[in-house]
Coordinates of C-alpha atoms in Angstrom, one line a residue:
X66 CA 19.8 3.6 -19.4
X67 CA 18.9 1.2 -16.2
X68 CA 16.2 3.1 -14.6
X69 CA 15.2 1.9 -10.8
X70 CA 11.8 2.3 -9.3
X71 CA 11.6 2.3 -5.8
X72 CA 10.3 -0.9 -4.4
X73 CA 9.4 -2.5 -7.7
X74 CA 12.4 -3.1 -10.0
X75 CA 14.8 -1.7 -12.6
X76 CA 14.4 -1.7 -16.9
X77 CA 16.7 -1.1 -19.1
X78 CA 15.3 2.0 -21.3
X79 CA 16.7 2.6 -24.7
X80 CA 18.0 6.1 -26.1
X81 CA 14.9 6.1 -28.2
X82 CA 12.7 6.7 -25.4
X83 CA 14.3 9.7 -23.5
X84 CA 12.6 12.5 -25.4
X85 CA 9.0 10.5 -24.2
X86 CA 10.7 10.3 -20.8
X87 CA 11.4 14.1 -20.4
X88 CA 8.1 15.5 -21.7
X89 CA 6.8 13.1 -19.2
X90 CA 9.1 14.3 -17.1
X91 CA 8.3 18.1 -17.5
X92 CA 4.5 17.2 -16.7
X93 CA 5.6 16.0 -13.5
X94 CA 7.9 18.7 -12.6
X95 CA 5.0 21.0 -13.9
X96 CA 2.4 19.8 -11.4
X97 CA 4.5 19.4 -8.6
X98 CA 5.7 23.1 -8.7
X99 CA 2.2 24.3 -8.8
X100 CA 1.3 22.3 -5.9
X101 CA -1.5 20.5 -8.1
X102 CA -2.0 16.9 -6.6
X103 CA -4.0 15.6 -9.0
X104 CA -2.0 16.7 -11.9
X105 CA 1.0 15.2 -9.9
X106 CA -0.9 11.7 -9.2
X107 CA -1.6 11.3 -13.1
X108 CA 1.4 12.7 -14.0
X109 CA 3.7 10.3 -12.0
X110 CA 1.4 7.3 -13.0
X111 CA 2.0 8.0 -16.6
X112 CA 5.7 8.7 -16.2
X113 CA 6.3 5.2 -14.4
X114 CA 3.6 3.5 -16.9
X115 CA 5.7 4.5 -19.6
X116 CA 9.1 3.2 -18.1
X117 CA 7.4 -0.1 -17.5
X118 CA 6.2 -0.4 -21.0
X119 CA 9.1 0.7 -22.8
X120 CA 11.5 -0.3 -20.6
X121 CA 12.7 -4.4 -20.1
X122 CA 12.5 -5.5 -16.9
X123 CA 15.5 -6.6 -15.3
X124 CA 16.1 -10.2 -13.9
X125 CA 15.7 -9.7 -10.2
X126 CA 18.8 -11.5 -9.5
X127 CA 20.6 -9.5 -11.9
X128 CA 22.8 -6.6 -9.5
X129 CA 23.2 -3.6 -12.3
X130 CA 24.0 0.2 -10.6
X131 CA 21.0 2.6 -11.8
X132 CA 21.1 5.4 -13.9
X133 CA 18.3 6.5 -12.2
X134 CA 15.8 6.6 -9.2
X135 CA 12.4 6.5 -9.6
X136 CA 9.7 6.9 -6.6
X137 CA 7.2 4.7 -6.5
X138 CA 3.6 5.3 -7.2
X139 CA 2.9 6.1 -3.7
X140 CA 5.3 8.8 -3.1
X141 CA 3.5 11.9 -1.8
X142 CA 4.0 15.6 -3.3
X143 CA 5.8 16.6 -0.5
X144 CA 8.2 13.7 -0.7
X145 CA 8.5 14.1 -4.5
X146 CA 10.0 18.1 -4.4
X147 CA 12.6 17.0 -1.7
X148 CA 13.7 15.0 -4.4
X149 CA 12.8 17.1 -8.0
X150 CA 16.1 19.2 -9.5
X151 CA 16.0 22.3 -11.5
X152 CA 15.4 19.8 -14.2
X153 CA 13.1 17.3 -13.0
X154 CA 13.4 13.3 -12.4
X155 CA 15.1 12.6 -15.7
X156 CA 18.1 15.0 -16.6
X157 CA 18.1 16.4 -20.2

């Protein structure tokens, strides 16, 4: 799965990793329907730490559609539940 985070690049994340992804994932959706912003902060830092480390960076000059969106590590609360579905970031 190509995964994209905003502003920063894309990685190629294997099968493998998905179930890490979605509890990660479920943390983040967790937080940011209780409102908490600083379970949301380290939740969101851990979720895109993990994509960077398990993922393989792309070659920047390399033009591959994304699976998925990330935001980046900046994106506010508020921005991040305009763009959170029923089930999260990561589907499944």
């Amino acid at each position: 799965m190509i995964m994209r985070i905003l502003g920063e690049g894309q990685y190629e994340v294997t099968e493998e990793h998905m179930n890490l992804l979605n509890e990660l994932d479920a943390a983040l959706q967790s937080a940011a329907d209780a409102g908490d912003e600083a379970a949301f902060t380290t939740a969101l830092s851990a979720l895109l730490d993990a994509v960077r480390s398990l993922g393989a960076p792309l070659p920047v000059e390399q033009i591959t559609p994304s699976d998925l969106v990330l935001p980046d590590a900046d994106t506010s609360l508020t921005q991040m539940r305009a763009m959170l579905s029923d089930e999260g970031l990561i589907p499944g």
